[in-house]
Short mmCIF file of C-alpha atoms in Angstrom, two decimals:
data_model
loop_
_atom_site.label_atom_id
_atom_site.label_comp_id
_atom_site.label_asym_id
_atom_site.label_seq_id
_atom_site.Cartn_x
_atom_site.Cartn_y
_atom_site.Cartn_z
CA UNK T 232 -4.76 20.64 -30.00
CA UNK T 233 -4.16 22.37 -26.73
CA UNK T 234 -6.31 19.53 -24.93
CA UNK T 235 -3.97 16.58 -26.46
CA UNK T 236 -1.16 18.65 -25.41
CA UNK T 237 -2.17 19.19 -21.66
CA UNK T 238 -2.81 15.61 -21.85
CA UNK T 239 0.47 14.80 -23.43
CA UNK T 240 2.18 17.11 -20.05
CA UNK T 241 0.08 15.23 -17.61
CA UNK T 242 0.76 11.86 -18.83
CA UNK T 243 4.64 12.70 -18.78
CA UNK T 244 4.46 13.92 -15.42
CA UNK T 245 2.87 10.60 -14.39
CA UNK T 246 5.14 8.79 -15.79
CA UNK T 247 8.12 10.95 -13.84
CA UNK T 248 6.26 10.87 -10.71
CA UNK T 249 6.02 6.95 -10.72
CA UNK T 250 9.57 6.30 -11.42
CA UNK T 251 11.41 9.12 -9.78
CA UNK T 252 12.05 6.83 -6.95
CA UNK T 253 13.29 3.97 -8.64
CA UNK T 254 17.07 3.41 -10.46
CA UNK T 255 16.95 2.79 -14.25
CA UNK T 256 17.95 -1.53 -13.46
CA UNK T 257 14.33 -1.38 -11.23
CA UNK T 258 12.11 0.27 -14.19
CA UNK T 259 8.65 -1.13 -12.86
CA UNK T 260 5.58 -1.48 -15.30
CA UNK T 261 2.29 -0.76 -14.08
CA UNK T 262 -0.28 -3.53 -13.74
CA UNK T 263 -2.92 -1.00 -15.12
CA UNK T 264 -2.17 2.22 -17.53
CA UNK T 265 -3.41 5.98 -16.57
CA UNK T 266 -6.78 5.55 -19.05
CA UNK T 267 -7.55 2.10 -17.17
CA UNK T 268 -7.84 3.25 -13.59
CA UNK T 269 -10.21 5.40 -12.35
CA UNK T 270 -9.97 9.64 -12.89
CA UNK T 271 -10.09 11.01 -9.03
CA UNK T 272 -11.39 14.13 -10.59
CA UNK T 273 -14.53 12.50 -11.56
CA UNK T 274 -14.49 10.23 -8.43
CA UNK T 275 -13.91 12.57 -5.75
CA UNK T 276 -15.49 16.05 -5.33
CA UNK T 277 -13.07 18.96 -5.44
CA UNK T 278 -11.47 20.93 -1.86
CA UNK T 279 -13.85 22.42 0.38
CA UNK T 280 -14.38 26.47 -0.57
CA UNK T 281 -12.99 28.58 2.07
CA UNK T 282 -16.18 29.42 3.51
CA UNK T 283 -17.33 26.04 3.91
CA UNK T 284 -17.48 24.32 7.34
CA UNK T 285 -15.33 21.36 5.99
CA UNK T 286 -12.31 24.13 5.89
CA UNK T 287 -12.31 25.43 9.13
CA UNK T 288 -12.08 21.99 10.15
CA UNK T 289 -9.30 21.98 7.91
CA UNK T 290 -7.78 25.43 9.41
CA UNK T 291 -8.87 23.34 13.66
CA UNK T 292 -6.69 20.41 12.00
CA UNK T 293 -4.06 22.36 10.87
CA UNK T 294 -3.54 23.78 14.32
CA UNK T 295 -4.17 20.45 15.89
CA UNK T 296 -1.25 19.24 13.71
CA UNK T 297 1.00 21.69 15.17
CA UNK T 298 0.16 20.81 18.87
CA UNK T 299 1.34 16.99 17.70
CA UNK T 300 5.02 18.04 17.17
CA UNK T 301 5.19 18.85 20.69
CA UNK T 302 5.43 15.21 21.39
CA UNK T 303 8.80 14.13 20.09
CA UNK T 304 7.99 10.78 19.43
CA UNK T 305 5.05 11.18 17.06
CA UNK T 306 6.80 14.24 15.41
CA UNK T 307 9.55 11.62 14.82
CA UNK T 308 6.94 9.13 13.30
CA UNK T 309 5.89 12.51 11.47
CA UNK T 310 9.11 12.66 9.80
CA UNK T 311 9.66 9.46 8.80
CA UNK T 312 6.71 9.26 6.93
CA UNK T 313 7.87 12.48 5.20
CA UNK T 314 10.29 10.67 3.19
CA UNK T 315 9.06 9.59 -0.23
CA UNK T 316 10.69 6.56 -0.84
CA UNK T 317 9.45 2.90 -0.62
CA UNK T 318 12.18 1.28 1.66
CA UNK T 319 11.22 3.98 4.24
CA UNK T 320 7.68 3.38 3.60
CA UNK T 321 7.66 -0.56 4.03
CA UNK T 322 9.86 -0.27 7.05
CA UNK T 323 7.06 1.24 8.79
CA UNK T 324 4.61 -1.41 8.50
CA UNK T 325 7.02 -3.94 9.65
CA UNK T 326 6.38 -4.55 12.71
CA UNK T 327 2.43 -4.47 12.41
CA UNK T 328 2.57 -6.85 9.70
CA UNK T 329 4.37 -9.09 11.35
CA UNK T 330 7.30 -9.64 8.90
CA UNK T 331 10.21 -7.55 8.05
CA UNK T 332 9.60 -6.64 4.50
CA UNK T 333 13.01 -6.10 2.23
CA UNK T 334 13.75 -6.56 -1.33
CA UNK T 335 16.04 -9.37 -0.83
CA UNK T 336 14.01 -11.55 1.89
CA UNK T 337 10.45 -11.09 1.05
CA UNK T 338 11.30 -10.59 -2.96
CA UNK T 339 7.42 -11.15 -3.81
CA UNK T 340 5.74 -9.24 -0.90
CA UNK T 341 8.08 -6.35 -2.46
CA UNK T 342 7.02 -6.92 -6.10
CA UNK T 343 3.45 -6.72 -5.10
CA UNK T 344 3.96 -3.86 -3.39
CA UNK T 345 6.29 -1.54 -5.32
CA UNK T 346 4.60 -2.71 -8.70
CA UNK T 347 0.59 -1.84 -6.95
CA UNK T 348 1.93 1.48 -5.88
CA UNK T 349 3.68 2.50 -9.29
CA UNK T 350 0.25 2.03 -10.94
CA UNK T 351 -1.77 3.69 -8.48
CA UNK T 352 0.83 6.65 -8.23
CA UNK T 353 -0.60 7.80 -11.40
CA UNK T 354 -4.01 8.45 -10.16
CA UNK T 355 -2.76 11.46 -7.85
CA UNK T 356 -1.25 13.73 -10.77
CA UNK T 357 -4.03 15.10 -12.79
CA UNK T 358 -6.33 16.06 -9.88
CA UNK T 359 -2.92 17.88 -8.40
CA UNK T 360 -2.68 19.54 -11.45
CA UNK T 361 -6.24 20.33 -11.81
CA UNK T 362 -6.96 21.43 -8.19
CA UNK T 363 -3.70 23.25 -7.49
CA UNK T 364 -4.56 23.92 -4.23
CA UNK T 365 -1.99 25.24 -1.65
CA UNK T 366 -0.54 23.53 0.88
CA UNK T 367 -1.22 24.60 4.40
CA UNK T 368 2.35 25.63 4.86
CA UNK T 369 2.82 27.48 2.26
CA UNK T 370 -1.02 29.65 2.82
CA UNK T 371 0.16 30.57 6.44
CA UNK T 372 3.84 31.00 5.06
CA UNK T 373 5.27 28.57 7.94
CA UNK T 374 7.97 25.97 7.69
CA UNK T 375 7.01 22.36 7.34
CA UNK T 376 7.83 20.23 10.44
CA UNK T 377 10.49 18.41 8.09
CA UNK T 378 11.84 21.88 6.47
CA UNK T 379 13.81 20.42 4.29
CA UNK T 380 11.73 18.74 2.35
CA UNK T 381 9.69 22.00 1.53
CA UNK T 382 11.25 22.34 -1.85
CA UNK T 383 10.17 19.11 -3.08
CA UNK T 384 6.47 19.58 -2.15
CA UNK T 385 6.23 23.70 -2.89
CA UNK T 386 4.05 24.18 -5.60
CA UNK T 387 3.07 21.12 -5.76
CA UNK T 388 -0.77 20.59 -5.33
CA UNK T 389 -2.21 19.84 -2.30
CA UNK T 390 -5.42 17.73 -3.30
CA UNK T 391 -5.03 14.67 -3.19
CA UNK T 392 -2.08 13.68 -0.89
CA UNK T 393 0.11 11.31 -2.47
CA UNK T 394 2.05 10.23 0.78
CA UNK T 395 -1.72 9.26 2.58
CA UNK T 396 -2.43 7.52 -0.55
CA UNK T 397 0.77 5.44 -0.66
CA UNK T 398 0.47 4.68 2.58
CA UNK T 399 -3.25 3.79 3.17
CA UNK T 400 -2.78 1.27 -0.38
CA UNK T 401 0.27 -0.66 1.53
CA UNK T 402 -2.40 -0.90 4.66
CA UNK T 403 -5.00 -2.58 2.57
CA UNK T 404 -2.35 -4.82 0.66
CA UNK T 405 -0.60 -6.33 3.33
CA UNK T 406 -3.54 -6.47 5.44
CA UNK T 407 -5.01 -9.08 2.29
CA UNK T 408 -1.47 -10.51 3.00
CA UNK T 409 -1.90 -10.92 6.90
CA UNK T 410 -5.39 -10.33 7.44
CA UNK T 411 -4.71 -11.65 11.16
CA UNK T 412 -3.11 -8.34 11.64
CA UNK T 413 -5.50 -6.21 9.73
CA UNK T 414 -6.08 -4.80 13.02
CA UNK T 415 -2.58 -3.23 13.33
CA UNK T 416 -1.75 -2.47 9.97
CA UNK T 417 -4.87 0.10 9.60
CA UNK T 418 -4.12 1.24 12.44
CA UNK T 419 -0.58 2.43 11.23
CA UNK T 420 -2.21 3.24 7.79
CA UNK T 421 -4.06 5.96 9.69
CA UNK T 422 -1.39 7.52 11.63
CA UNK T 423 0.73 7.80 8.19
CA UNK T 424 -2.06 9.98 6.58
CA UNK T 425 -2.21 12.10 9.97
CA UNK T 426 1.56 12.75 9.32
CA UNK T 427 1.03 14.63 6.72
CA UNK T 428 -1.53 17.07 8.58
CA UNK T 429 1.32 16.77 11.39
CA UNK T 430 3.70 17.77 9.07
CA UNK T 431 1.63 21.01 7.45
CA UNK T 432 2.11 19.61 4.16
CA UNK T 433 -1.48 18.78 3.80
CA UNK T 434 -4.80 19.88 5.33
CA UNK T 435 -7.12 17.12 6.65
CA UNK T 436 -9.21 17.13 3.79
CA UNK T 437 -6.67 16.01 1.37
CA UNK T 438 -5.59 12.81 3.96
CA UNK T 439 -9.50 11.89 4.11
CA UNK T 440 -9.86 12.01 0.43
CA UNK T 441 -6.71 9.79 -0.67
CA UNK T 442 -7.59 7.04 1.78
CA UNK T 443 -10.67 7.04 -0.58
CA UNK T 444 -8.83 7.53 -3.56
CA UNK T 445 -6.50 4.72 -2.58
CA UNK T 446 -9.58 2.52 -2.36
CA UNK T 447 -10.66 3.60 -5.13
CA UNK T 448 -7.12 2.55 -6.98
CA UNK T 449 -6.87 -0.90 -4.87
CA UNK T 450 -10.27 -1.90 -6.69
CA UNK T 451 -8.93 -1.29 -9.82
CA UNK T 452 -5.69 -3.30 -8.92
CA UNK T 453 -8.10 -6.75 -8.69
CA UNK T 454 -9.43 -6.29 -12.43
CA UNK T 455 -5.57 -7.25 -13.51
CA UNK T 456 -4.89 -10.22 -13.63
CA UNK T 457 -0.80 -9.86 -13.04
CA UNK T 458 -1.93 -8.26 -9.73
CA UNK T 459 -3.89 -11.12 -8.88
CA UNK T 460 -1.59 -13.79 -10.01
CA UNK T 461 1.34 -11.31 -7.70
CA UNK T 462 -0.53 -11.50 -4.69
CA UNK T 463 -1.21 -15.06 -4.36
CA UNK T 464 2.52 -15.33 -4.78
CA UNK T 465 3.02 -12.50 -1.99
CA UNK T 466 0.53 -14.12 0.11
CA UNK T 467 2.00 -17.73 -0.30
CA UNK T 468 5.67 -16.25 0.78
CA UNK T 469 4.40 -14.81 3.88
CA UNK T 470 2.65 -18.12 4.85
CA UNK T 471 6.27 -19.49 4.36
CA UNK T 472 8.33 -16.97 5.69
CA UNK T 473 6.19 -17.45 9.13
CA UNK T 474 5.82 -21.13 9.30
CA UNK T 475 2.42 -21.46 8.67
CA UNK T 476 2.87 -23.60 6.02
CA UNK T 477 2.02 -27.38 6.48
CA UNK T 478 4.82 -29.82 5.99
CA UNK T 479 2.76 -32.22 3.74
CA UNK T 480 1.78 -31.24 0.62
CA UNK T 481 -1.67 -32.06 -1.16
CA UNK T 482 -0.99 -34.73 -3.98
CA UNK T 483 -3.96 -36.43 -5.78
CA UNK T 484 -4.76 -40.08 -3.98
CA UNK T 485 -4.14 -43.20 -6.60
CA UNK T 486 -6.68 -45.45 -5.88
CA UNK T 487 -5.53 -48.81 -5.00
CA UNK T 488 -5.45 -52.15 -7.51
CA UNK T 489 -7.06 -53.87 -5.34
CA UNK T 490 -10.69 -53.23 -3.27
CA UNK T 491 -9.13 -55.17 -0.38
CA UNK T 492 -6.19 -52.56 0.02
CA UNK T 493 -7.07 -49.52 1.89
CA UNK T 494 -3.99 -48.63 3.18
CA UNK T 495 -2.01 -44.83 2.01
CA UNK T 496 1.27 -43.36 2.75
CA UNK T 497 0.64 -39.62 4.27
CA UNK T 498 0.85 -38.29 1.22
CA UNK T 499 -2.13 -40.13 -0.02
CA UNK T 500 -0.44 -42.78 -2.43
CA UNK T 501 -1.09 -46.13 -2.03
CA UNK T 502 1.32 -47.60 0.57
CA UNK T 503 0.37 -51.81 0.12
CA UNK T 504 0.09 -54.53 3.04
CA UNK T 505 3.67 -54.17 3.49
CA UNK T 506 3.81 -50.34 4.75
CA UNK T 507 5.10 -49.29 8.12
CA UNK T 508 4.96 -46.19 9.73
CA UNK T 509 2.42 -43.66 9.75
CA UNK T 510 -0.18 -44.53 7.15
CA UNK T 511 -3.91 -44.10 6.29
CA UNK T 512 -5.91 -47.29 6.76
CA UNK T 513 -9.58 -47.19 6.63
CA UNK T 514 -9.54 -43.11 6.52
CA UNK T 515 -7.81 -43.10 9.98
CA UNK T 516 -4.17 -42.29 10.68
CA UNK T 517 -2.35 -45.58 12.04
CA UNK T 518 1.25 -46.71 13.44
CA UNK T 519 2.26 -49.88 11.74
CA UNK T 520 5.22 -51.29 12.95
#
């Protein structure tokens, strides 16, 4: 009984956690439930013990975080990423992808997007719950580098990061999008996850295990297929949004009535002695005026 009702918690939390950032008109169903993607707890091994070596390279990274928001311009990238919201989120893989991402412009790219990271959103709230680990702020009793979102993360677990994951699943979808820029994009995917350590809301080991969890949940994302049928949709609107989209369109070639008549329109229907213009005659493109 006390199992199915820890369950019952968990499952209500997930379900808070992936729509707390969305109005009631934009209620977004998961491609996969919480029981068909992958338990992190079972994927991942737990936080480092504080004697181990990979925490004091947690406690070298914590300081190394600090020495970051010296520079004001990546302590301003630091906060940005703080925010928990998808419009900020997006924004910051604009320019790296290549295309300015928005609701209203790129309506599929966003689908795919806000849709893959409502399911995988899930996947973070048991292991926080079963970890609990504290945050690094909140062991050395210091103020976040973005103190005012320290309410909304206190208590909270530390292991794994949801903000890395978010932001290291957008990296590997649009770089499937624009793999041209794949380059770029992980590159940005990266520095989001360092934000975090930046930021003191999470030690290192938490960013290096939600890039794998987020792997882990982008996998699980190609067994639907909604997601699959989503992304080839996302994937054609980019082509078209950039222009790399060919004017003429593949239709099926009718062959001719007769064997003496070789000659197609462009589009590959039969185009008879008569056609002028640009037409294929013996498989070659011809003027005939």
């Amino acid at each position: 009984m006390k199992k199915n009702f820890s369950k019952a918690i968990v499952l209500a939390i997930s379900f808070f956690c992936a729509s707390s950032s969305l109005s009631a008109q934009d209620a977004v169903t998961p491609y996969l439930t919480t029981d068909e993607l992958p338990n992190l707890i079972k994927c991942l091994p737990p936080p480092p013990a504080f004697n181990s070596p990979e925490f004091a390279n947690d406690v070298v990274r914590y300081q190394w975080g600090k020495t970051q928001r010296l520079n004001p311009e990546r302590a301003a990238i630091a906060q940005r990423d703080a925010i928990w919201s998808f419009e900020n989120l997006f924004a910051e893989f604009n320019i790296p992808f290549g295309l300015t991402i928005s609701r209203e412009d790129t309506p599929e790219i966003w689908k795919l997007l806000e849709t893959s990271l409502t399911t995988t959103d899930q996947m973070r709230v048991e292991p926080k719950a079963f970890y609990k680990r504290l945050r690094p702020f909140e062991m050395y009793d210091e103020h976040l580098l973005s103190p005012d979102t320290e309410s909304d993360v206190r208590g909270e677990g530390s292991y794994p990061s949801g903000h890395t994951s978010r932001g290291w699943t957008t990296a590997l979808l649009l770089a499937e999008i624009n793999p041209a820029n794949a380059d770029t994009i992980f590159a940005r995917g990266w520095m989001y996850g360092e934000s975090r350590v930046i930021e003191g809301a999470h030690w290192q080991s938490d960013v290096d295990a939600s890039r794998v969890g987020a792997s882990i949940g982008y996998a699980a994302l190609h067994t639907s297929p909604a997601f699959l049928e989503q992304l080839a949709k996302a994937q054609q609107e980019f082509l078209e949004k950039t222009g790399q989209l060919s004017a003429i369109r593949p239709v099926p070639a009718v062959p001719a009535a007769s064997g003496n008549n070789r000659v197609y329109r462009i589009d590959g229907t039969p185009a008879g002695e008569n056609a002028r213009g640009l037409v294929i005659m013996n498989n070659k493109k011809v003027v005939v005026k």
